[in-house]
Amino acid sequence: MKFNKIITALAFSLTLGSCNFLDTVPQDFVAPENFFKNQDEAFMSLTTVYNRLTRQEVYGNVYPLMVVGTDDLGYYDRNTIPVGIYNNNYSTSDPDVLNLWKYLYDGINNANFLLENIDNVPDMNADVKTLYVGEAKFLRAYCYFLLAQCWGDVPYRTASQQSAVDVDLAKTPQKEVLENVVAEMEEAERMVGEIDEVPAGRINKSAVRGILARVYLKLAGWPVNGGKPMYEKAAYWAKEVNKDKKHQLNPDYKQIFINLASDEVDTKYRESIWEAEFKGNRQDAHQGSGRIGNTIGISNGDNSLSSEGYSYGFISCTINLWDMYNDIDGDGMVDEGFSEGSVNEREHPDARRDWNIAPYRFAKKATGEYIKLNWGYKGVKNINVDGEDKGVFTATQYVQRNAGKYRREYEVITPRDKNQTPINYPILRYADVLLMIAEAENEVNQGPTKAAYDAINEVRKRSIEGVKEITNMDYATFKQLVKDERARELCFEGTRKYDLIRWGDDYQHNMRAVAANTNDSRWDNGKKFAASYANNATDRYKWLPIPNRELGLNKLLEQNNAWK
């Protein structure tokens, strides 16, 4: 059984420390003298740190859907323009912004509480204690990484809140926060177990090393702009992930995500290195479910007990992403044989396209029954759910295809709840690590090395039938290829928005390209929202605003410059 799933119910009911780092009134406080009486209670304390990342306010829904769900690859597919993070149209009082801030700081406070009291546990096994301390340190650092990535300068504290008035703390510059993050993660790397030595779901050395590479890439790019020394560190840690050859790419791309939905731990390939883990569907005692697949999923209006899984289908692909799969050579041009309506458009050699961009939806027949209905392509007959020939599909249906990565039909828990799912969310995969190697090597050497070519070719060969190896590229061409390959491989996994931001002017540039591309004839349905979101993507929205509530509680806290 997975670690998070063993005691999820307990972790949801037990809060150590205050509800929020900057709360005025501690809630459900467990006094140290009444806790940490044995090793089991230390373990319970550790689970509350993990638990804060799997709250629906963090990886359970808000972060994947709202914070990083819309970018140049995916848009919020509705007929009306909403107010919210996903439309770059929100305020300093947005409740989702507040809750994300709140639970990340809650995780930090719980980690601080554990680290301050674990020495008081009598007769605790020294090796187990080292593991717990390493995991808590890493998780605390990871929460700070998310905070610094989303907000920039943030309050930084490594002591738990001790009283209702212990709330005033000024911001620490983003660069200093990130430097503290990598220092603590490097310390934790020496303390946690190898991926094949600890239970699935627990932080392991591979996860720490891979996330270290990610943080160093952030330090290398905008706005810190640490450059070559940070890229060197990123390359080092990314290569460390597989120095003992414990990871491979799963040869079947779609199986990675079927495993996420069906609660399968892949101990053969170990491509999935760290997941936000969810349990059950709240139809029984388990309260650790999320909404992955229900919000980011394939549209299905059937909420009956026999349903394949109700889904709002909030996120659909942009034309930008669709066209990237037609650029197999990586030269930025649509390849020969991939014109609209061609056979190759329907039978694509890149196995990732028709998994990541759903080729079907669930449609309701006149009888009330929902069935799986394949999308068509231009020039292909459109047979509706009742067998009637409706002519050819229209061009607009390119952008009605949902993000297909998280498919509820593979859930093994039945009956399926309308909104709650057990589908795990991938935080770090080995494919991401390989692409980080390719990027960092190219930056350090101002051109691709053998290690860079090997890494990106390994990713491409797994999914693209008959693809030729990439060779003989210059620095700029290879850099663009890495960016596009990250999009094709990692779309809808929460990396794209902050990739664009750390790459500098690419964020606003790429979002403006989405807005411009809505004039393409293939855009119609969804055009209004996609253009709105993309045009709203000004420099201000590279940051989340510090919530008004926190500004009211912490007298030393100032609003981000972008939001003043």
Coordinates of C-alpha atoms in Angstrom, one line a residue:
M1 CA 0.0 0.0 0.0
K2 CA 1.2 3.5 -0.7
F3 CA 2.4 5.6 2.2
N4 CA 0.0 8.4 1.8
K5 CA -2.9 6.0 1.6
I6 CA -2.1 4.1 4.8
I7 CA -3.1 6.9 7.2
T8 CA -4.8 9.5 5.0
A9 CA -7.9 9.6 7.2
L10 CA -5.7 10.2 10.3
A11 CA -3.7 12.9 8.5
F12 CA -6.8 14.8 7.5
S13 CA -8.1 14.8 11.1
L14 CA -4.9 15.7 12.8
T15 CA -3.4 19.1 12.5
L16 CA -0.1 19.9 14.4
G17 CA 0.5 23.6 15.0
S18 CA -1.8 26.4 13.8
C19 CA -4.0 26.2 10.7
N20 CA -1.9 28.8 9.0
F21 CA 1.6 30.1 9.4
L22 CA 0.2 33.6 9.7
D23 CA -3.1 32.7 11.5
T24 CA -4.0 34.7 14.6
V25 CA -5.7 31.8 16.4
P26 CA -4.1 28.4 16.5
Q27 CA -6.6 25.6 15.8
D28 CA -6.5 21.9 16.8
F29 CA -3.2 22.6 18.5
V30 CA -1.4 19.5 20.0
A31 CA 0.9 20.5 22.8
P32 CA 4.4 18.9 22.4
E33 CA 4.3 17.6 25.9
N34 CA 1.1 15.6 25.1
F35 CA 2.5 14.2 21.8
F36 CA 5.7 12.7 20.4
K37 CA 5.5 10.0 23.1
N38 CA 6.7 7.3 20.6
Q39 CA 7.8 6.7 17.0
D40 CA 4.3 6.2 15.7
E41 CA 3.3 9.7 16.9
A42 CA 6.4 11.1 15.1
F43 CA 5.2 9.4 12.0
M44 CA 1.7 10.9 12.4
S45 CA 3.4 14.3 12.6
L46 CA 5.3 13.7 9.4
T47 CA 2.1 12.7 7.5
T48 CA 0.5 16.1 8.3
V49 CA 3.3 17.7 6.3
Y50 CA 2.7 15.4 3.3
N51 CA -1.0 15.9 3.7
R52 CA -0.9 19.7 3.2
L53 CA 0.4 19.2 -0.4
T54 CA -2.5 16.8 -1.2
R55 CA -5.2 19.2 0.0
Q56 CA -7.7 20.2 -2.7
E57 CA -6.4 23.7 -2.1
V58 CA -3.0 22.6 -3.4
Y59 CA -2.3 19.5 -5.6
G60 CA -5.8 18.2 -5.2
N61 CA -7.3 20.8 -7.4
V62 CA -6.3 24.5 -7.1
Y63 CA -2.7 24.3 -8.2
P64 CA -3.1 21.9 -11.2
L65 CA -6.3 23.4 -12.5
M66 CA -6.2 27.1 -11.6
V67 CA -2.6 28.1 -11.1
V68 CA -0.9 26.1 -13.8
G69 CA -3.8 24.6 -15.8
T70 CA -4.0 27.3 -18.4
D71 CA -1.0 28.3 -20.5
D72 CA -0.1 28.4 -24.2
L73 CA -1.0 24.6 -24.4
G74 CA -4.3 24.5 -22.7
Y75 CA -7.2 26.9 -22.1
Y76 CA -10.3 26.9 -19.8
D77 CA -13.0 25.6 -22.1
R78 CA -16.2 27.4 -21.3
N79 CA -18.6 29.6 -23.2
T80 CA -18.4 32.4 -20.7
I81 CA -15.3 34.3 -19.4
P82 CA -14.9 33.6 -15.7
V83 CA -13.2 35.6 -13.0
G84 CA -10.4 33.6 -11.5
I85 CA -6.7 32.6 -11.7
Y86 CA -7.2 30.5 -14.8
N87 CA -8.3 33.7 -16.7
N88 CA -5.6 36.0 -15.4
N89 CA -8.5 37.9 -14.0
Y90 CA -8.5 38.0 -10.2
S91 CA -7.8 40.2 -7.2
T92 CA -5.9 40.2 -4.0
S93 CA -9.0 38.8 -2.2
D94 CA -9.2 35.7 -4.4
P95 CA -10.1 32.8 -2.2
D96 CA -8.1 30.2 -4.2
V97 CA -4.9 32.4 -3.9
L98 CA -5.5 32.7 -0.2
N99 CA -6.0 28.9 0.3
L100 CA -2.9 28.0 -1.7
W101 CA -0.8 30.4 0.4
K102 CA -2.5 29.1 3.6
Y103 CA -1.9 25.4 3.1
L104 CA 1.7 25.8 1.9
Y105 CA 2.5 27.7 5.0
D106 CA 0.6 25.2 7.1
G107 CA 2.8 22.5 5.7
I108 CA 5.9 24.5 6.6
N109 CA 4.6 25.1 10.1
N110 CA 3.9 21.4 10.6
A111 CA 7.4 20.5 9.4
N112 CA 8.9 23.1 11.8
F113 CA 6.8 21.5 14.6
L114 CA 8.1 18.1 13.8
L115 CA 11.7 19.2 13.5
E116 CA 11.6 21.0 16.8
N117 CA 10.1 18.1 18.8
I118 CA 11.4 14.9 17.2
D119 CA 14.4 14.8 19.5
N120 CA 12.0 14.4 22.4
V121 CA 10.7 11.0 21.2
P122 CA 12.0 8.4 23.6
D123 CA 13.8 5.3 22.3
M124 CA 13.4 6.3 18.6
N125 CA 15.4 4.3 16.1
A126 CA 18.2 6.6 14.9
D127 CA 17.9 5.6 11.2
V128 CA 14.2 6.1 11.2
K129 CA 14.7 9.5 12.8
T130 CA 17.1 10.5 10.1
L131 CA 14.6 9.5 7.4
Y132 CA 11.8 11.6 9.1
V133 CA 14.0 14.6 9.5
G134 CA 15.2 14.4 5.9
E135 CA 11.7 14.1 4.6
A136 CA 10.4 17.0 6.7
K137 CA 13.3 19.2 5.6
F138 CA 12.7 18.5 2.0
L139 CA 9.0 19.0 2.2
R140 CA 9.5 22.3 4.0
A141 CA 11.9 23.4 1.3
Y142 CA 9.5 22.3 -1.4
C143 CA 6.7 24.3 0.0
Y144 CA 9.0 27.3 0.0
F145 CA 9.9 26.6 -3.6
L146 CA 6.2 26.7 -4.6
L147 CA 5.7 29.9 -2.6
A148 CA 8.8 31.6 -4.1
Q149 CA 7.8 30.5 -7.6
C150 CA 4.3 31.8 -7.3
W151 CA 4.8 34.9 -5.2
G152 CA 8.4 35.9 -5.4
D153 CA 9.6 37.4 -2.1
V154 CA 7.8 35.7 0.8
P155 CA 8.2 35.4 4.6
Y156 CA 10.7 32.7 5.5
R157 CA 10.6 31.0 8.8
T158 CA 12.1 27.8 10.2
A159 CA 10.5 27.9 13.6
S160 CA 6.9 27.0 14.3
Q161 CA 4.4 29.6 15.4
Q162 CA 4.3 29.7 19.1
S163 CA 1.5 32.1 19.9
A164 CA -1.4 34.0 18.4
V165 CA 0.6 37.1 18.2
D166 CA 3.6 35.5 16.6
V167 CA 2.7 36.5 13.1
D168 CA 4.8 39.6 12.1
L169 CA 7.6 38.7 9.7
A170 CA 8.9 40.7 6.7
K171 CA 9.5 39.1 3.3
T172 CA 12.8 37.4 2.3
P173 CA 13.9 38.1 -1.3
Q174 CA 13.1 35.3 -3.8
K175 CA 16.7 34.7 -4.6
E176 CA 17.6 34.1 -0.9
V177 CA 14.5 31.9 -0.4
L178 CA 15.6 29.7 -3.3
E179 CA 19.2 29.6 -2.1
N180 CA 17.8 28.4 1.3
V181 CA 15.7 25.8 -0.5
V182 CA 18.6 24.2 -2.4
A183 CA 20.8 24.2 0.7
E184 CA 18.1 22.4 2.7
M185 CA 17.3 20.0 -0.1
E186 CA 20.9 19.1 -0.5
E187 CA 21.1 18.4 3.2
A188 CA 17.9 16.3 2.9
E189 CA 19.3 14.3 0.0
R190 CA 21.9 12.8 2.3
M191 CA 19.2 11.7 4.8
V192 CA 16.3 10.2 2.8
G193 CA 16.2 6.7 1.4
E194 CA 16.8 5.4 -2.1
I195 CA 13.6 5.0 -4.2
D196 CA 13.8 1.2 -3.9
E197 CA 14.4 1.3 -0.2
V198 CA 11.4 3.4 1.1
P199 CA 7.7 2.8 0.6
A200 CA 6.1 4.3 -2.5
G201 CA 4.9 7.8 -1.9
R202 CA 7.7 8.7 0.5
I203 CA 10.3 11.2 -0.5
N204 CA 13.4 9.5 -1.8
K205 CA 16.8 10.5 -3.1
S206 CA 15.7 10.4 -6.8
A207 CA 12.9 12.9 -6.0
V208 CA 15.1 15.2 -4.1
R209 CA 17.8 15.2 -6.8
G210 CA 15.2 15.8 -9.6
I211 CA 13.5 18.6 -7.7
L212 CA 16.9 20.1 -7.0
A213 CA 17.6 20.2 -10.8
R214 CA 14.2 22.0 -11.2
V215 CA 15.0 24.6 -8.5
Y216 CA 18.4 25.3 -10.0
L217 CA 16.9 25.8 -13.4
K218 CA 14.6 28.4 -11.8
L219 CA 17.7 30.1 -10.2
A220 CA 19.4 30.0 -13.6
G221 CA 16.5 31.8 -15.3
W222 CA 14.3 34.8 -14.8
P223 CA 14.2 36.8 -12.5
V224 CA 17.3 35.7 -10.6
N225 CA 19.2 35.0 -13.8
G226 CA 22.0 33.0 -12.1
G227 CA 23.2 31.8 -15.5
K228 CA 25.9 29.2 -16.1
P229 CA 26.7 28.2 -12.5
M230 CA 23.1 27.4 -11.8
Y231 CA 22.7 25.5 -15.1
E232 CA 25.8 23.5 -14.0
K233 CA 24.2 22.6 -10.7
A234 CA 21.0 21.7 -12.5
A235 CA 22.9 19.4 -14.9
Y236 CA 24.7 17.8 -12.0
W237 CA 21.6 17.0 -10.0
A238 CA 19.6 15.8 -13.0
K239 CA 22.4 13.3 -13.9
E240 CA 22.5 12.2 -10.2
V241 CA 18.9 10.9 -10.5
N242 CA 19.9 7.9 -12.5
K243 CA 23.5 7.4 -11.6
D244 CA 22.6 3.9 -10.2
K245 CA 20.4 3.0 -13.2
K246 CA 17.2 2.7 -11.2
H247 CA 15.0 4.6 -13.7
Q248 CA 13.9 4.0 -17.2
L249 CA 11.2 5.4 -19.5
N250 CA 8.1 3.2 -19.5
P251 CA 8.0 2.1 -23.2
D252 CA 4.2 2.6 -23.1
Y253 CA 3.6 6.3 -22.6
K254 CA -0.1 5.9 -21.8
Q255 CA 0.6 3.3 -19.1
I256 CA 2.2 6.0 -16.9
F257 CA -1.1 7.7 -16.6
I258 CA -3.2 4.6 -16.4
N259 CA -1.1 3.7 -13.3
L260 CA -1.9 7.1 -11.8
A261 CA -5.6 6.4 -12.2
S262 CA -5.6 2.8 -11.1
D263 CA -3.3 3.0 -8.0
E264 CA -0.5 1.0 -9.5
V265 CA 3.1 1.4 -8.4
D266 CA 5.5 0.8 -11.2
T267 CA 8.6 -0.9 -9.7
K268 CA 9.9 -2.1 -13.1
Y269 CA 10.6 1.2 -14.8
R270 CA 10.2 3.8 -12.0
E271 CA 9.5 6.5 -14.4
S272 CA 7.1 8.2 -12.0
I273 CA 9.5 9.5 -9.3
W274 CA 7.2 11.6 -7.1
E275 CA 3.4 11.8 -7.2
A276 CA 0.8 13.7 -5.2
E277 CA -1.2 10.7 -3.9
F278 CA -4.9 10.5 -3.4
K279 CA -7.1 7.8 -1.9
G280 CA -10.7 6.8 -2.4
N281 CA -13.7 8.9 -3.5
R282 CA -15.2 9.9 -0.2
Q283 CA -17.9 7.2 -0.5
D284 CA -16.3 5.4 2.4
A285 CA -14.0 6.3 5.3
H286 CA -11.3 7.5 3.1
Q287 CA -11.2 11.3 2.9
G288 CA -8.0 11.7 0.9
S289 CA -9.4 12.1 -2.6
G290 CA -8.6 14.8 -5.1
R291 CA -10.3 16.1 -8.3
I292 CA -7.7 15.2 -10.9
G293 CA -9.7 13.7 -13.8
N294 CA -12.9 15.4 -12.7
T295 CA -11.7 19.0 -13.5
I296 CA -8.8 18.2 -15.8
G297 CA -10.3 15.3 -17.7
I298 CA -12.5 14.2 -20.6
S299 CA -15.9 15.8 -20.6
N300 CA -18.6 13.4 -19.4
G301 CA -22.0 14.6 -18.1
D302 CA -23.0 11.1 -16.8
N303 CA -23.0 11.1 -13.0
S304 CA -24.8 7.8 -12.7
L305 CA -23.4 4.8 -10.7
S306 CA -22.4 3.1 -14.0
S307 CA -20.6 6.2 -15.3
E308 CA -17.1 6.0 -16.7
G309 CA -16.5 9.0 -14.5
Y310 CA -18.1 12.4 -14.5
S311 CA -15.9 15.2 -15.7
Y312 CA -16.3 18.9 -16.4
G313 CA -13.6 18.8 -19.0
F314 CA -12.4 22.3 -18.0
I315 CA -9.2 22.2 -19.9
S316 CA -8.9 21.7 -23.7
C317 CA -5.9 22.0 -26.0
T318 CA -4.9 25.1 -27.9
I319 CA -4.0 25.1 -31.6
N320 CA -0.4 25.8 -30.5
L321 CA -0.2 22.4 -28.8
W322 CA -2.0 20.6 -31.6
D323 CA 0.5 21.9 -34.2
M324 CA 3.5 21.0 -32.1
Y325 CA 2.7 17.3 -32.6
N326 CA 2.9 17.9 -36.4
D327 CA 6.5 19.2 -36.1
I328 CA 8.2 15.8 -35.7
D329 CA 11.6 17.2 -36.9
G330 CA 11.6 19.9 -34.3
D331 CA 12.4 22.7 -36.8
G332 CA 9.3 24.7 -36.0
M333 CA 7.5 23.9 -39.3
V334 CA 4.6 21.6 -39.9
D335 CA 6.1 18.5 -41.5
E336 CA 5.1 17.2 -44.9
G337 CA 2.2 14.8 -44.7
F338 CA 0.5 16.5 -41.8
S339 CA -1.8 18.9 -43.6
E340 CA -5.4 19.2 -42.3
G341 CA -7.5 16.2 -43.1
S342 CA -4.6 13.9 -44.0
V343 CA -4.4 10.3 -43.0
N344 CA -1.4 11.1 -40.8
E345 CA -3.5 13.6 -38.9
R346 CA -5.8 10.7 -37.9
E347 CA -3.0 8.1 -37.3
H348 CA -0.3 10.1 -35.7
P349 CA 3.2 8.6 -35.2
D350 CA 3.6 10.5 -31.9
A351 CA 1.8 8.3 -29.4
R352 CA 1.6 11.2 -27.0
R353 CA -0.8 13.3 -29.1
D354 CA -3.9 11.2 -28.9
W355 CA -3.3 10.4 -25.2
N356 CA -2.7 14.0 -24.1
I357 CA -5.3 15.5 -26.4
A358 CA -8.4 13.3 -26.0
P359 CA -9.6 11.8 -29.4
Y360 CA -13.1 11.2 -28.0
R361 CA -15.7 12.6 -25.6
F362 CA -18.7 11.1 -23.8
A363 CA -21.9 12.0 -25.5
K364 CA -25.5 11.5 -24.5
K365 CA -27.8 9.6 -26.9
A366 CA -31.6 10.4 -27.2
T367 CA -32.2 7.4 -25.0
G368 CA -30.2 9.1 -22.2
E369 CA -27.3 6.7 -22.4
Y370 CA -23.8 8.1 -22.5
I371 CA -21.4 6.6 -25.0
K372 CA -17.8 7.2 -26.0
L373 CA -17.8 9.1 -29.3
N374 CA -14.6 9.7 -31.3
W375 CA -13.8 13.2 -32.5
G376 CA -13.5 13.3 -36.2
Y377 CA -11.2 15.3 -38.5
K378 CA -11.8 17.5 -41.4
G379 CA -13.0 15.5 -44.3
V380 CA -14.1 12.6 -42.0
K381 CA -17.8 11.7 -41.7
N382 CA -19.5 12.9 -38.5
I383 CA -21.8 10.2 -37.3
N384 CA -23.7 11.4 -34.3
V385 CA -24.6 9.3 -31.2
D386 CA -27.8 8.1 -32.8
G387 CA -26.2 7.0 -36.0
E388 CA -27.2 10.0 -38.2
D389 CA -24.8 11.3 -40.7
K390 CA -24.2 15.0 -39.9
G391 CA -21.7 15.6 -42.7
V392 CA -18.1 16.4 -41.9
F393 CA -16.7 17.6 -38.7
T394 CA -16.1 21.4 -38.5
A395 CA -12.8 23.0 -38.0
T396 CA -13.8 24.3 -34.6
Q397 CA -13.6 20.8 -33.1
Y398 CA -9.8 20.9 -33.0
V399 CA -10.0 23.0 -29.9
Q400 CA -12.8 21.2 -28.3
R401 CA -10.6 18.3 -27.5
N402 CA -10.0 18.0 -23.8
A403 CA -6.8 17.4 -21.9
G404 CA -6.8 13.6 -22.0
K405 CA -4.0 12.7 -19.6
Y406 CA -6.1 11.8 -16.6
R407 CA -8.8 9.4 -17.6
R408 CA -11.4 8.4 -15.0
E409 CA -12.4 5.3 -16.9
Y410 CA -9.3 3.6 -15.5
E411 CA -10.2 4.2 -11.8
V412 CA -10.6 0.9 -10.0
I413 CA -12.8 2.2 -7.3
T414 CA -16.5 1.9 -8.1
P415 CA -19.0 3.3 -8.1
R416 CA -17.3 6.5 -9.2
D417 CA -18.1 9.6 -7.3
K418 CA -19.3 12.6 -9.3
N419 CA -16.4 14.9 -8.2
Q420 CA -14.0 13.0 -6.0
T421 CA -11.3 10.9 -7.6
P422 CA -8.3 8.7 -6.5
I423 CA -6.1 9.7 -9.5
N424 CA -2.6 10.7 -8.5
Y425 CA -0.9 13.8 -9.9
P426 CA 2.6 13.5 -11.3
I427 CA 5.1 16.0 -9.7
L428 CA 8.3 14.5 -11.2
R429 CA 8.9 12.0 -13.9
Y430 CA 12.1 10.6 -15.3
A431 CA 11.2 12.0 -18.7
D432 CA 11.3 15.5 -17.2
V433 CA 14.7 14.7 -15.7
L434 CA 16.1 13.8 -19.1
L435 CA 14.7 17.0 -20.6
M436 CA 16.3 19.0 -17.8
I437 CA 19.6 17.3 -18.6
A438 CA 19.2 18.3 -22.3
E439 CA 18.4 21.9 -21.4
A440 CA 21.1 22.4 -18.8
E441 CA 23.8 20.8 -20.9
N442 CA 23.0 23.0 -23.9
E443 CA 23.1 26.1 -21.7
V444 CA 26.3 25.3 -19.9
N445 CA 28.2 24.5 -23.2
Q446 CA 26.3 27.0 -25.4
G447 CA 25.5 24.1 -27.7
P448 CA 24.2 20.5 -27.3
T449 CA 26.6 17.9 -25.9
K450 CA 26.4 14.1 -26.4
A451 CA 24.6 13.9 -23.0
A452 CA 22.1 16.5 -24.3
Y453 CA 21.5 14.6 -27.5
D454 CA 21.2 11.2 -25.7
A455 CA 18.7 12.6 -23.2
I456 CA 16.3 14.2 -25.7
N457 CA 16.6 11.3 -28.2
E458 CA 15.7 8.9 -25.4
V459 CA 12.5 10.8 -24.8
R460 CA 11.5 11.2 -28.4
K461 CA 12.3 7.6 -29.4
R462 CA 9.9 6.3 -26.7
S463 CA 6.8 7.9 -28.3
I464 CA 7.5 8.9 -31.9
E465 CA 7.4 6.0 -34.3
G466 CA 10.4 5.8 -36.6
V467 CA 11.8 9.2 -35.5
K468 CA 15.3 10.1 -36.6
E469 CA 17.9 11.0 -33.9
I470 CA 18.5 14.6 -33.4
T471 CA 22.1 15.6 -34.3
N472 CA 24.1 18.6 -35.5
M473 CA 22.0 21.4 -34.0
D474 CA 23.2 24.8 -33.0
Y475 CA 22.5 26.2 -29.5
A476 CA 19.4 28.2 -30.4
T477 CA 17.7 25.5 -32.5
F478 CA 18.3 22.9 -29.8
K479 CA 17.1 25.2 -27.1
Q480 CA 13.8 25.7 -29.0
L481 CA 13.5 21.9 -29.5
V482 CA 13.9 21.3 -25.8
K483 CA 11.1 23.9 -25.1
D484 CA 8.8 22.2 -27.6
E485 CA 9.7 18.7 -26.5
R486 CA 8.8 19.7 -22.9
A487 CA 5.4 20.8 -24.2
R488 CA 4.7 17.6 -26.1
E489 CA 5.9 15.4 -23.2
L490 CA 4.8 17.3 -20.1
C491 CA 1.7 19.2 -21.1
F492 CA -1.0 19.3 -18.4
E493 CA 1.5 18.3 -15.7
G494 CA 2.0 21.8 -14.3
T495 CA 5.4 22.6 -15.6
R496 CA 4.7 24.8 -18.6
K497 CA 3.6 28.1 -17.1
Y498 CA 6.7 28.5 -14.9
D499 CA 8.9 27.1 -17.6
L500 CA 7.8 30.0 -19.8
I501 CA 8.3 32.5 -17.0
R502 CA 11.9 31.3 -16.1
W503 CA 12.7 31.5 -19.8
G504 CA 12.2 35.2 -19.7
D505 CA 10.2 37.0 -22.3
D506 CA 8.7 33.7 -23.5
Y507 CA 5.7 33.9 -21.2
Q508 CA 4.1 37.0 -22.6
H509 CA 5.4 36.3 -26.1
N510 CA 3.9 32.8 -26.1
M511 CA 0.6 33.9 -24.6
R512 CA 0.3 36.6 -27.2
A513 CA 0.8 33.9 -29.8
V514 CA -2.2 32.1 -28.4
A515 CA -4.3 35.2 -28.7
A516 CA -3.1 35.7 -32.3
N517 CA -3.8 32.1 -33.2
T518 CA -7.4 32.4 -32.2
N519 CA -7.8 34.0 -35.6
D520 CA -7.0 30.7 -37.2
S521 CA -10.0 29.1 -38.9
R522 CA -9.7 26.1 -36.6
W523 CA -10.6 28.3 -33.6
D524 CA -14.2 29.2 -33.0
N525 CA -15.6 27.4 -30.0
G526 CA -13.4 28.5 -27.1
K527 CA -11.9 31.4 -29.0
K528 CA -13.5 34.1 -26.8
F529 CA -12.0 32.7 -23.6
A530 CA -8.6 31.7 -24.9
A531 CA -8.1 35.2 -26.4
S532 CA -9.2 36.8 -23.1
Y533 CA -6.8 34.7 -21.0
A534 CA -3.9 35.1 -23.3
N535 CA -4.3 38.9 -23.7
N536 CA -4.6 39.2 -19.9
A537 CA -1.2 37.6 -19.5
T538 CA 0.7 40.7 -18.6
D539 CA 3.8 40.9 -16.5
R540 CA 1.6 41.4 -13.4
Y541 CA 0.3 37.9 -13.7
K542 CA 3.7 36.2 -13.5
W543 CA 3.1 36.5 -9.8
L544 CA 0.2 35.8 -7.5
P545 CA -0.8 38.6 -5.2
I546 CA -0.2 38.3 -1.5
P547 CA -3.7 37.8 0.0
N548 CA -5.4 40.8 1.7
R549 CA -6.1 38.7 4.7
E550 CA -2.4 38.0 5.3
L551 CA -1.5 41.7 4.8
G552 CA -4.1 42.4 7.5
L553 CA -2.6 39.9 10.0
N554 CA 1.2 40.5 9.4
K555 CA 2.0 44.1 9.9
L556 CA 5.5 43.7 8.4
L557 CA 4.2 42.1 5.2
E558 CA 4.1 44.2 2.0
Q559 CA 2.2 43.5 -1.3
N560 CA 4.2 42.4 -4.3
N561 CA 5.4 45.3 -6.4
A562 CA 3.4 44.0 -9.4
W563 CA 0.2 44.2 -7.4
K564 CA 0.6 47.5 -5.6

